[in-house]
Short mmCIF file of C-alpha atoms in Angstrom, two decimals:
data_model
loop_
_atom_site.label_atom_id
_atom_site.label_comp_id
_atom_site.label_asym_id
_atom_site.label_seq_id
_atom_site.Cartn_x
_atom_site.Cartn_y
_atom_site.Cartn_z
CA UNK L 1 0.00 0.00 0.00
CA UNK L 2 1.40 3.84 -0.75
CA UNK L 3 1.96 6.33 1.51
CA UNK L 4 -0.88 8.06 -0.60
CA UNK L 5 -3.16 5.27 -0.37
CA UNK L 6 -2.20 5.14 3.33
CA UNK L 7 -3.06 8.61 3.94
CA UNK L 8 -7.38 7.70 2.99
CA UNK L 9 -7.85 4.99 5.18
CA UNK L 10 -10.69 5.94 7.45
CA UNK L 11 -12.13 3.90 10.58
CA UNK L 12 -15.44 3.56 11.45
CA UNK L 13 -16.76 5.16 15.05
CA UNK L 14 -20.28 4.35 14.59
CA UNK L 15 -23.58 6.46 14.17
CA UNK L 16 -22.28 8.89 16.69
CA UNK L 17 -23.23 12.97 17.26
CA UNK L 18 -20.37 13.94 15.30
CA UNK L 19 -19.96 17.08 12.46
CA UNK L 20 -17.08 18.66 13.36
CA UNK L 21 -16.73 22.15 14.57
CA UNK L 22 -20.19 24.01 15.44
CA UNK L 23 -21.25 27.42 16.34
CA UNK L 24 -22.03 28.55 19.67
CA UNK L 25 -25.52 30.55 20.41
CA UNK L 26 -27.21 32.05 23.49
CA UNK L 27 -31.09 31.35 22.38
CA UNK L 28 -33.00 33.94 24.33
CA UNK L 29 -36.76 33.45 25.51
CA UNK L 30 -39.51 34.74 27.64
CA UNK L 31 -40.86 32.13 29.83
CA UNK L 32 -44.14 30.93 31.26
CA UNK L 33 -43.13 34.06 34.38
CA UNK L 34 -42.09 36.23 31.88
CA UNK L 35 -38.69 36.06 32.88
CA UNK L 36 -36.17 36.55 30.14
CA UNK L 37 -34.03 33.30 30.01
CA UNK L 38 -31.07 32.53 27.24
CA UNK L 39 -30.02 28.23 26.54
CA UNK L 40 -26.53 27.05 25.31
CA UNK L 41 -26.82 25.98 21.98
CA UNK L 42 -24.46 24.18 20.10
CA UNK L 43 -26.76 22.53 17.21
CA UNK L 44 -27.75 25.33 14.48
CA UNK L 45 -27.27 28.10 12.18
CA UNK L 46 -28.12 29.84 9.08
CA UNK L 47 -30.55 27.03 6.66
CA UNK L 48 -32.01 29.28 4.10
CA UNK L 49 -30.99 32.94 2.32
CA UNK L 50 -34.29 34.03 0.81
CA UNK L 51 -35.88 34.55 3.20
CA UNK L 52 -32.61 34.15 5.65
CA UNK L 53 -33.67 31.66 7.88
CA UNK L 54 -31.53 29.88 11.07
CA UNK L 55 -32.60 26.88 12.91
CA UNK L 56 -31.41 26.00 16.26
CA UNK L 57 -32.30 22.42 17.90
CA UNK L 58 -33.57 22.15 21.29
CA UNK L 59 -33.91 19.20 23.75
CA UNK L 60 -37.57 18.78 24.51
CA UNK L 61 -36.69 18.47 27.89
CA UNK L 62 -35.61 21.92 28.42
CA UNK L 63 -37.41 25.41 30.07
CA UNK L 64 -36.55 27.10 26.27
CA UNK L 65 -38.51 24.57 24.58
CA UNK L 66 -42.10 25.56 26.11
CA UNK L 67 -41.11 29.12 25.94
CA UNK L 68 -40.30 28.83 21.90
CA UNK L 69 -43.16 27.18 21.65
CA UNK L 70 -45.47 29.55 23.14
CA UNK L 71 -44.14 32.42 22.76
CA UNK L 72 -43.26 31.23 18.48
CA UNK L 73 -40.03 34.00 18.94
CA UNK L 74 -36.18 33.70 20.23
CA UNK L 75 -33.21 35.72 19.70
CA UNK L 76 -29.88 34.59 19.06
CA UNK L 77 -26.64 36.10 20.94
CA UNK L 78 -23.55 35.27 19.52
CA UNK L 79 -20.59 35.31 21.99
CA UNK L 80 -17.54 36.33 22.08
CA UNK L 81 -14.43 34.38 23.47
CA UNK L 82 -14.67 36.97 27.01
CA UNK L 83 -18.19 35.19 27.83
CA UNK L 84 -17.06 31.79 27.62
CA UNK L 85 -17.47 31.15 31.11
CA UNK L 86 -20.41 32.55 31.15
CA UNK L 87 -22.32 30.65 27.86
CA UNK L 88 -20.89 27.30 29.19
CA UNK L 89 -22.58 28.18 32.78
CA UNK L 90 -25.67 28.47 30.92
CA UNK L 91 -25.45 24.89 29.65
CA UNK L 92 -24.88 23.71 32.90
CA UNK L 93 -28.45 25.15 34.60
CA UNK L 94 -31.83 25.07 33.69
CA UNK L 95 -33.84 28.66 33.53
CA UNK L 96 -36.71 26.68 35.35
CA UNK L 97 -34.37 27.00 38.50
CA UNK L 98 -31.97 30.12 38.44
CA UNK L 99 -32.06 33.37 36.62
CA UNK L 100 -29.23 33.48 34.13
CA UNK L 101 -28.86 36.92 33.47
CA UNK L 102 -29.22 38.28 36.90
CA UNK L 103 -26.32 35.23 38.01
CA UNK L 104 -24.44 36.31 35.42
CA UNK L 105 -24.64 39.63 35.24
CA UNK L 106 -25.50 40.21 31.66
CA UNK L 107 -28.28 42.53 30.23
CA UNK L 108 -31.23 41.68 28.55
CA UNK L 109 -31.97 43.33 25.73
CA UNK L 110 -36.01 43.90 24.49
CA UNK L 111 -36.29 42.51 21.24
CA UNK L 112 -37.34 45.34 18.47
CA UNK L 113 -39.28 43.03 16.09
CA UNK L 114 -39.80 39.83 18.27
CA UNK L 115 -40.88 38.94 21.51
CA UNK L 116 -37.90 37.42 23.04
CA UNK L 117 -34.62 39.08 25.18
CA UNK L 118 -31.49 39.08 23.90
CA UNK L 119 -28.04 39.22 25.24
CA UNK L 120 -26.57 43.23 25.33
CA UNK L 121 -23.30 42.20 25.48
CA UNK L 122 -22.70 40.18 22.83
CA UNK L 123 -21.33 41.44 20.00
CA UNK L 124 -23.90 40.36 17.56
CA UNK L 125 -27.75 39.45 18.00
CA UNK L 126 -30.33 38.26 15.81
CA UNK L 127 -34.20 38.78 16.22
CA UNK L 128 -36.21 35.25 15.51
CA UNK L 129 -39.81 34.73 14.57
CA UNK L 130 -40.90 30.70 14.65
CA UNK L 131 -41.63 29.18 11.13
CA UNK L 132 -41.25 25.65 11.63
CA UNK L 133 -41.02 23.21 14.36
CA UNK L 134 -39.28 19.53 13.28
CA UNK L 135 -39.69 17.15 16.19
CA UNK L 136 -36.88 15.03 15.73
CA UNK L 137 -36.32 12.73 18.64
CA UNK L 138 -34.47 14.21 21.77
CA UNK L 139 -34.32 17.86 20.06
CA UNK L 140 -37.29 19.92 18.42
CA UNK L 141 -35.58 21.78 15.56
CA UNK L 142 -37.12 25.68 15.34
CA UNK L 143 -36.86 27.43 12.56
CA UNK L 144 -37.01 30.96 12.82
CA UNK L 145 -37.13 33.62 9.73
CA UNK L 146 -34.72 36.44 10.60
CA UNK L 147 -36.09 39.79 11.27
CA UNK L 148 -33.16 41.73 12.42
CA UNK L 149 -29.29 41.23 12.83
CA UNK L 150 -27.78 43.68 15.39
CA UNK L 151 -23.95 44.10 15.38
CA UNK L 152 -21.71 46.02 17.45
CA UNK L 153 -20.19 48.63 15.40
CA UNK L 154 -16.80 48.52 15.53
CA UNK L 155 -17.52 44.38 14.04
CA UNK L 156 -18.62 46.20 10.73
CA UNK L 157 -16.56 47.73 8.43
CA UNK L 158 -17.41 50.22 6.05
CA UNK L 159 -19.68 48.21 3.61
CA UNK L 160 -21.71 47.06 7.02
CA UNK L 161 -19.95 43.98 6.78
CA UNK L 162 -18.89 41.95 9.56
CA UNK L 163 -15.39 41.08 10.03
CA UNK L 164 -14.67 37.91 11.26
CA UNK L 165 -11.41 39.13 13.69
CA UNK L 166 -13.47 41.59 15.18
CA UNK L 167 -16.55 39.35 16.68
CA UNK L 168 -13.59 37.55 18.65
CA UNK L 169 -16.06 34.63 17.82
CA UNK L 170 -15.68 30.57 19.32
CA UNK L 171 -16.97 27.48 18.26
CA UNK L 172 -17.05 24.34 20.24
CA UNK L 173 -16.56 20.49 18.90
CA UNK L 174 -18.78 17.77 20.71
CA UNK L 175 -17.58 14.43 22.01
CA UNK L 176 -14.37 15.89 22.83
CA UNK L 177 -16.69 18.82 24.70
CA UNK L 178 -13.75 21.72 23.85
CA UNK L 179 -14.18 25.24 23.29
CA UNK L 180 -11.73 26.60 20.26
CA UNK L 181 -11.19 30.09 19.57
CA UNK L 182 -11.19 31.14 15.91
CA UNK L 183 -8.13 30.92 13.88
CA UNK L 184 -6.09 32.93 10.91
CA UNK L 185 -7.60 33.75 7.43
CA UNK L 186 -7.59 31.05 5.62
CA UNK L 187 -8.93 32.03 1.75
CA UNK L 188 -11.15 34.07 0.11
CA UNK L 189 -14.70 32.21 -0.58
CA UNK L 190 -15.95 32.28 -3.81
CA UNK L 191 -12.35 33.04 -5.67
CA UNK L 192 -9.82 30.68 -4.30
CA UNK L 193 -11.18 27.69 -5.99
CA UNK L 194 -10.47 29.80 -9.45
CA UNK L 195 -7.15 28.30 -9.54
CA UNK L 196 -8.29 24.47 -10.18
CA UNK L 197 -9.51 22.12 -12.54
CA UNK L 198 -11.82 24.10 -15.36
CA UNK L 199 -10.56 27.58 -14.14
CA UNK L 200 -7.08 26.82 -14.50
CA UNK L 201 -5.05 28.77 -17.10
CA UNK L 202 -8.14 30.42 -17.42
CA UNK T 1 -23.28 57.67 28.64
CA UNK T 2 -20.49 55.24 30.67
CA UNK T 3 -17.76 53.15 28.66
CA UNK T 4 -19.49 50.22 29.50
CA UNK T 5 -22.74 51.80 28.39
CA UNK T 6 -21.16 52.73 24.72
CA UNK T 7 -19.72 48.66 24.28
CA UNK T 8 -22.82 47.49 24.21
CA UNK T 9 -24.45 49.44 21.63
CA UNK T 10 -25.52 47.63 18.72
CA UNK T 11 -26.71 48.44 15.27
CA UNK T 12 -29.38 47.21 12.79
CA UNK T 13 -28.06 45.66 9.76
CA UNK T 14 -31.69 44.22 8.86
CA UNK T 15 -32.89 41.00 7.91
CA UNK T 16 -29.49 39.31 6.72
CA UNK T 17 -28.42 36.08 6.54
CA UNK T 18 -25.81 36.26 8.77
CA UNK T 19 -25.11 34.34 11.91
CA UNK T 20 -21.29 33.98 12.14
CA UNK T 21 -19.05 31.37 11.79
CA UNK T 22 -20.16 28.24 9.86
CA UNK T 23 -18.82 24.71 9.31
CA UNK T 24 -17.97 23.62 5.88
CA UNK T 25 -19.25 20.25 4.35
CA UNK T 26 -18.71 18.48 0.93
CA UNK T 27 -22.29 16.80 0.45
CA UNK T 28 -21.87 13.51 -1.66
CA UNK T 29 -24.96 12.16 -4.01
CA UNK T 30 -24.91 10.56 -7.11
CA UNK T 31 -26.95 11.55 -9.71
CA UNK T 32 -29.37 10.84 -12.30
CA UNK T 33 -26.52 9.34 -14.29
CA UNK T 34 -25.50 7.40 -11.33
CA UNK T 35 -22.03 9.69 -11.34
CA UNK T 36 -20.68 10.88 -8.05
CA UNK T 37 -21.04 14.82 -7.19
CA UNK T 38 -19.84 16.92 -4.58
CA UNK T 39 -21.05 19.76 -3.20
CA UNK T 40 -20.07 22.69 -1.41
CA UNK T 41 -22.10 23.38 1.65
CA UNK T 42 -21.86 26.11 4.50
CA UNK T 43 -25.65 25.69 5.68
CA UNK T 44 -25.55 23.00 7.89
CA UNK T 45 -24.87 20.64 11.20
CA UNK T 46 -25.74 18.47 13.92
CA UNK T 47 -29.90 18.60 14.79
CA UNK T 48 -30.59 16.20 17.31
CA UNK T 49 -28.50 13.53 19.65
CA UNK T 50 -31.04 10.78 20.01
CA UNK T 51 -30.93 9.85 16.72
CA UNK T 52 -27.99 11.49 15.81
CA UNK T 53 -28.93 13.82 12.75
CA UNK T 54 -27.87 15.81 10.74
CA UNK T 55 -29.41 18.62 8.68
CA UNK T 56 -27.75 20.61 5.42
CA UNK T 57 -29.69 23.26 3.45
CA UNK T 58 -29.85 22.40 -0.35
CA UNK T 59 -30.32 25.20 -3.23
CA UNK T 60 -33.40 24.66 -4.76
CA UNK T 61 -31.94 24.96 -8.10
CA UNK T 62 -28.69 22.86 -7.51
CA UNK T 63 -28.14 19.80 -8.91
CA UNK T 64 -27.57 17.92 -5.71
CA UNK T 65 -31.23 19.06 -4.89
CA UNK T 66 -32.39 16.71 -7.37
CA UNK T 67 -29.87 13.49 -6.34
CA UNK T 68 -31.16 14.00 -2.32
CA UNK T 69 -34.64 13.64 -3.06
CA UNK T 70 -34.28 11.21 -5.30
CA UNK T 71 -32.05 8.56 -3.73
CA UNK T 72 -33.36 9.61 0.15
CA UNK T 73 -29.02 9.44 0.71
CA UNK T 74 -26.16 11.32 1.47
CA UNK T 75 -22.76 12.04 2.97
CA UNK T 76 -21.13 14.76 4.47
CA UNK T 77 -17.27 14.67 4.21
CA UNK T 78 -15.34 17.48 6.05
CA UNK T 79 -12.11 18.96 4.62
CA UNK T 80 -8.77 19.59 6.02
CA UNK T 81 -7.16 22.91 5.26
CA UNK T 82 -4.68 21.37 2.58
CA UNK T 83 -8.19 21.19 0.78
CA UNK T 84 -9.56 24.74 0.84
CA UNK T 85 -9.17 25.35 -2.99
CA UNK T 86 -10.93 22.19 -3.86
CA UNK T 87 -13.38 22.74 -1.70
CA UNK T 88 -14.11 26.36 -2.86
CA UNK T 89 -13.73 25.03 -6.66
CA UNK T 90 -16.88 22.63 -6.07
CA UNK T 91 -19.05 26.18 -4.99
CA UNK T 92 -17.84 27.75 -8.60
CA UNK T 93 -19.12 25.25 -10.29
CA UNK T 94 -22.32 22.33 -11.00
CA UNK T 95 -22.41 18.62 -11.28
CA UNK T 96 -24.64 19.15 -14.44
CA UNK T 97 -21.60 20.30 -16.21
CA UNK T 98 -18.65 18.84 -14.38
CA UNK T 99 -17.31 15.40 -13.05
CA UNK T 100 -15.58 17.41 -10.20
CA UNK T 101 -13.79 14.28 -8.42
CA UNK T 102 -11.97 13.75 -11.68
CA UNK T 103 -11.83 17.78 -12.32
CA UNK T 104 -9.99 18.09 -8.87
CA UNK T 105 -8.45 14.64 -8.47
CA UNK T 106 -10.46 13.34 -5.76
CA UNK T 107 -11.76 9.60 -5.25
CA UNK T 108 -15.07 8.85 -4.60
CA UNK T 109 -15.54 6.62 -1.85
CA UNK T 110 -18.24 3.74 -1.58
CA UNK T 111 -21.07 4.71 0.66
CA UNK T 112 -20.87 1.42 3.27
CA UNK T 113 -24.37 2.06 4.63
CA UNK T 114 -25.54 4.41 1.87
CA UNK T 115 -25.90 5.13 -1.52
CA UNK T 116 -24.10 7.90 -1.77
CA UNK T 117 -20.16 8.38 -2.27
CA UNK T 118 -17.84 10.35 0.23
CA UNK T 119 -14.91 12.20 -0.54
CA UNK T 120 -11.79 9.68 0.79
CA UNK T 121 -8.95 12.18 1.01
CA UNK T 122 -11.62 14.05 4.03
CA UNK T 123 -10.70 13.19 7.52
CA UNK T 124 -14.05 12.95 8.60
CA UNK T 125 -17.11 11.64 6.21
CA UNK T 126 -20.43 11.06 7.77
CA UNK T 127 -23.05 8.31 5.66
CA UNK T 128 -26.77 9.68 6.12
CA UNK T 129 -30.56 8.43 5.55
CA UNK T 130 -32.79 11.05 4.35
CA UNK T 131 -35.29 11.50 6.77
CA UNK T 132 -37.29 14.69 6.67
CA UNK T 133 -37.22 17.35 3.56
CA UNK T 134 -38.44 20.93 4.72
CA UNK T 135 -38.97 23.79 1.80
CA UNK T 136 -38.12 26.84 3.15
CA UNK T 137 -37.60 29.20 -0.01
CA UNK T 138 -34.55 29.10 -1.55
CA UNK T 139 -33.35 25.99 0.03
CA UNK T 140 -34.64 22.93 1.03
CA UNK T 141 -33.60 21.52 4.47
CA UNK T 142 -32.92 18.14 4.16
CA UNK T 143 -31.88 16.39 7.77
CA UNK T 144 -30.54 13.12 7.27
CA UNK T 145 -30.25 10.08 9.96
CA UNK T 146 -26.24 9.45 10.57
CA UNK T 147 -25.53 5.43 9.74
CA UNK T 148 -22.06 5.70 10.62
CA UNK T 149 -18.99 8.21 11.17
CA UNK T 150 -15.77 7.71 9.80
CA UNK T 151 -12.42 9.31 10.51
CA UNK T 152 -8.84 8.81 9.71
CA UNK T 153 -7.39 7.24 12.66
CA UNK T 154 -4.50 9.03 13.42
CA UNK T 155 -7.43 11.73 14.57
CA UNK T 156 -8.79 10.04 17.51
CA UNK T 157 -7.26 9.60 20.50
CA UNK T 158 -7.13 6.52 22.59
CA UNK T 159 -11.39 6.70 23.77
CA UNK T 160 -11.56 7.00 20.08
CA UNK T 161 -12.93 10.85 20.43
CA UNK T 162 -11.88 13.25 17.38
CA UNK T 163 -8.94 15.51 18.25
CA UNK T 164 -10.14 18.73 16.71
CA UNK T 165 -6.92 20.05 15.94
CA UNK T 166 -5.70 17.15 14.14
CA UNK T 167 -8.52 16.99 12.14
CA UNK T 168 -7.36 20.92 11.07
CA UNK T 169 -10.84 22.07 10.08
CA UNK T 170 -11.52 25.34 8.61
CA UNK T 171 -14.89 27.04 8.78
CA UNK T 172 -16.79 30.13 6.80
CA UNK T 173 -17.92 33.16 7.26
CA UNK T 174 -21.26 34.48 5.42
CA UNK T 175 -21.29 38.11 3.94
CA UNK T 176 -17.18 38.44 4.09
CA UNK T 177 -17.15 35.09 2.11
CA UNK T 178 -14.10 34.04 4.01
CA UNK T 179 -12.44 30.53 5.10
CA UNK T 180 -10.59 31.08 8.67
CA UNK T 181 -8.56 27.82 10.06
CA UNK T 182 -9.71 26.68 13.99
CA UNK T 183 -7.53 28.59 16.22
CA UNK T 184 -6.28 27.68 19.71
CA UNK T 185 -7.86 25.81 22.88
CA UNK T 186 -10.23 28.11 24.70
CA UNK T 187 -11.71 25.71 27.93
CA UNK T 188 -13.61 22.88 28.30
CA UNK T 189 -17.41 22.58 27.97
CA UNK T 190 -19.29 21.54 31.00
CA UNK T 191 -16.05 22.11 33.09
CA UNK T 192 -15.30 25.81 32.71
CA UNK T 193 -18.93 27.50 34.04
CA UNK T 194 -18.76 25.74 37.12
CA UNK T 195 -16.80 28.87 38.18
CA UNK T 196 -19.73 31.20 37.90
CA UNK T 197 -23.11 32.09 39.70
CA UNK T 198 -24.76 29.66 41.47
CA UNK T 199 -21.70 27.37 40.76
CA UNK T 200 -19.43 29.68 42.53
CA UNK T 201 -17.28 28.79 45.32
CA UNK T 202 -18.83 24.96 45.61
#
């Protein structure tokens, strides 16, 4: 066998909850009380551009699930790496039994378009109304149509764009339950590719 | 207005698809001509634990679309960095027109649980069942049941849990249209909250 041939060999681990790298998002909610409360999330993002859509799964176990539901709103706070602590303290406790953003210290923002809370410190924050509900087996996957994206301003430069380096954004990787901070550039999207196969020469 | 006031300001950018960092996934189908295709997703990840799915968002028009619905299969294979420009090459351009695993020099792996082909040179492919197809404009969400996870060996350590930085994933950034590379180990989930709130001197 070559070294090449070497290099493909994969093993098997089984139908395990693996995908690599994942985003991280604060889902924010009124409850039954009307308390604001914000879940961990590790399982979602964007799923549609027109009209921009994100989904976010949600254990049908937890205090966000009934508030989703009844409420059919939730925000989404993106953090950045100085709340660490903090987001992974908020997958550690349910909003049924403690009051996350008074424990934490954190704000909550009023939502301008939806009625949910969001997170005033993070650095970007997206306003959610409830499209679909997927019931999937230990998750519910929402799907929310995206009203609003809020961004700190000094993340935008002067097209409104965000840049990356500025949101200071993490991701986390399950099974090996880590928290990774975001690297160098890499490559342009959409241009780097140009150098290969029917592009090239070209 | 205080310093700490003025850092959390935040401004409306408006309904955009934008919700920071995303992973990247090659998503493997063959087609009508029973040829393998690749293609370049950045909508997409884990949805639910028990069963472990997985969901990817699907341009209506792309020619993928077609193979998904029509064989109910697919994979996900995730590139390493050495594979940024192939992986960008397979968003420039359709399976319609182009065998891209001969284009770019890629073999096509045999689905083992699947009919669907995977991309071997990844170090990560995932085989998937179609399970539920939701429409949500333009792009279908298609979440499909994993069957099995496979990874190259010398990226698991000795529980036989993926080391994320050997596995030297990259992800993407929407708007920008930027790759970044995974940067450095921020904490561990589950571990590093406990030093907050309620947790707090337990």
């Amino acid at each position: 066998m070559s070294a090449g041939k070497k290099e493909k060999r994969l093993v098997s681990i089984g139908p395990r909850p693996f995908a690599g790298l994942a985003p991280v998002f604060w889902v924010g909610t009124y409850d039954s009380r009307n308390r604001a409360n914000i879940m961990t999330a590790a399982m979602g993002g964007l799923c549609c551009l027109h009209p921009p859509c994100l989904s976010v799964s949600v254990d049908t176990s937890s205090w966000t699930h009934g508030a989703i539901s009844e409420r059919r709103a939730f925000t989404v706070s993106i953090p950045d790496q100085s709340l660490v602590r903090e987001f992974d303290f908020c997958g550690l406790v349910s909003g049924r039994d403690e009051d996350k953003f008074s424990a934490l210290g954190l704000t909550p923002g009023v939502g301008e378009h939806v009625d949910a809370p969001y997170v005033e410190e993070c650095p970007v924050v997206i306003e959610l109304l409830l499209r679909h509900s997927l019931p999937l087996g230990s998750h519910t996957q929402f799907v929310g149509e995206i009203m609003d994206v809020k961004i700190r301003p000094e993340c935008l430069n002067s097209d409104l764009v965000p840049e990356p380096e500025a949101l200071r954004s993490f991701c986390f990787y399950p099974m090996s339950g880590e928290y990774y901070d975001l690297g160098r550039f890499l490559a342009r999207a959409f241009a780097v590719g140009k150098t290969l196969g029917s592009f090239y020469g070209k």
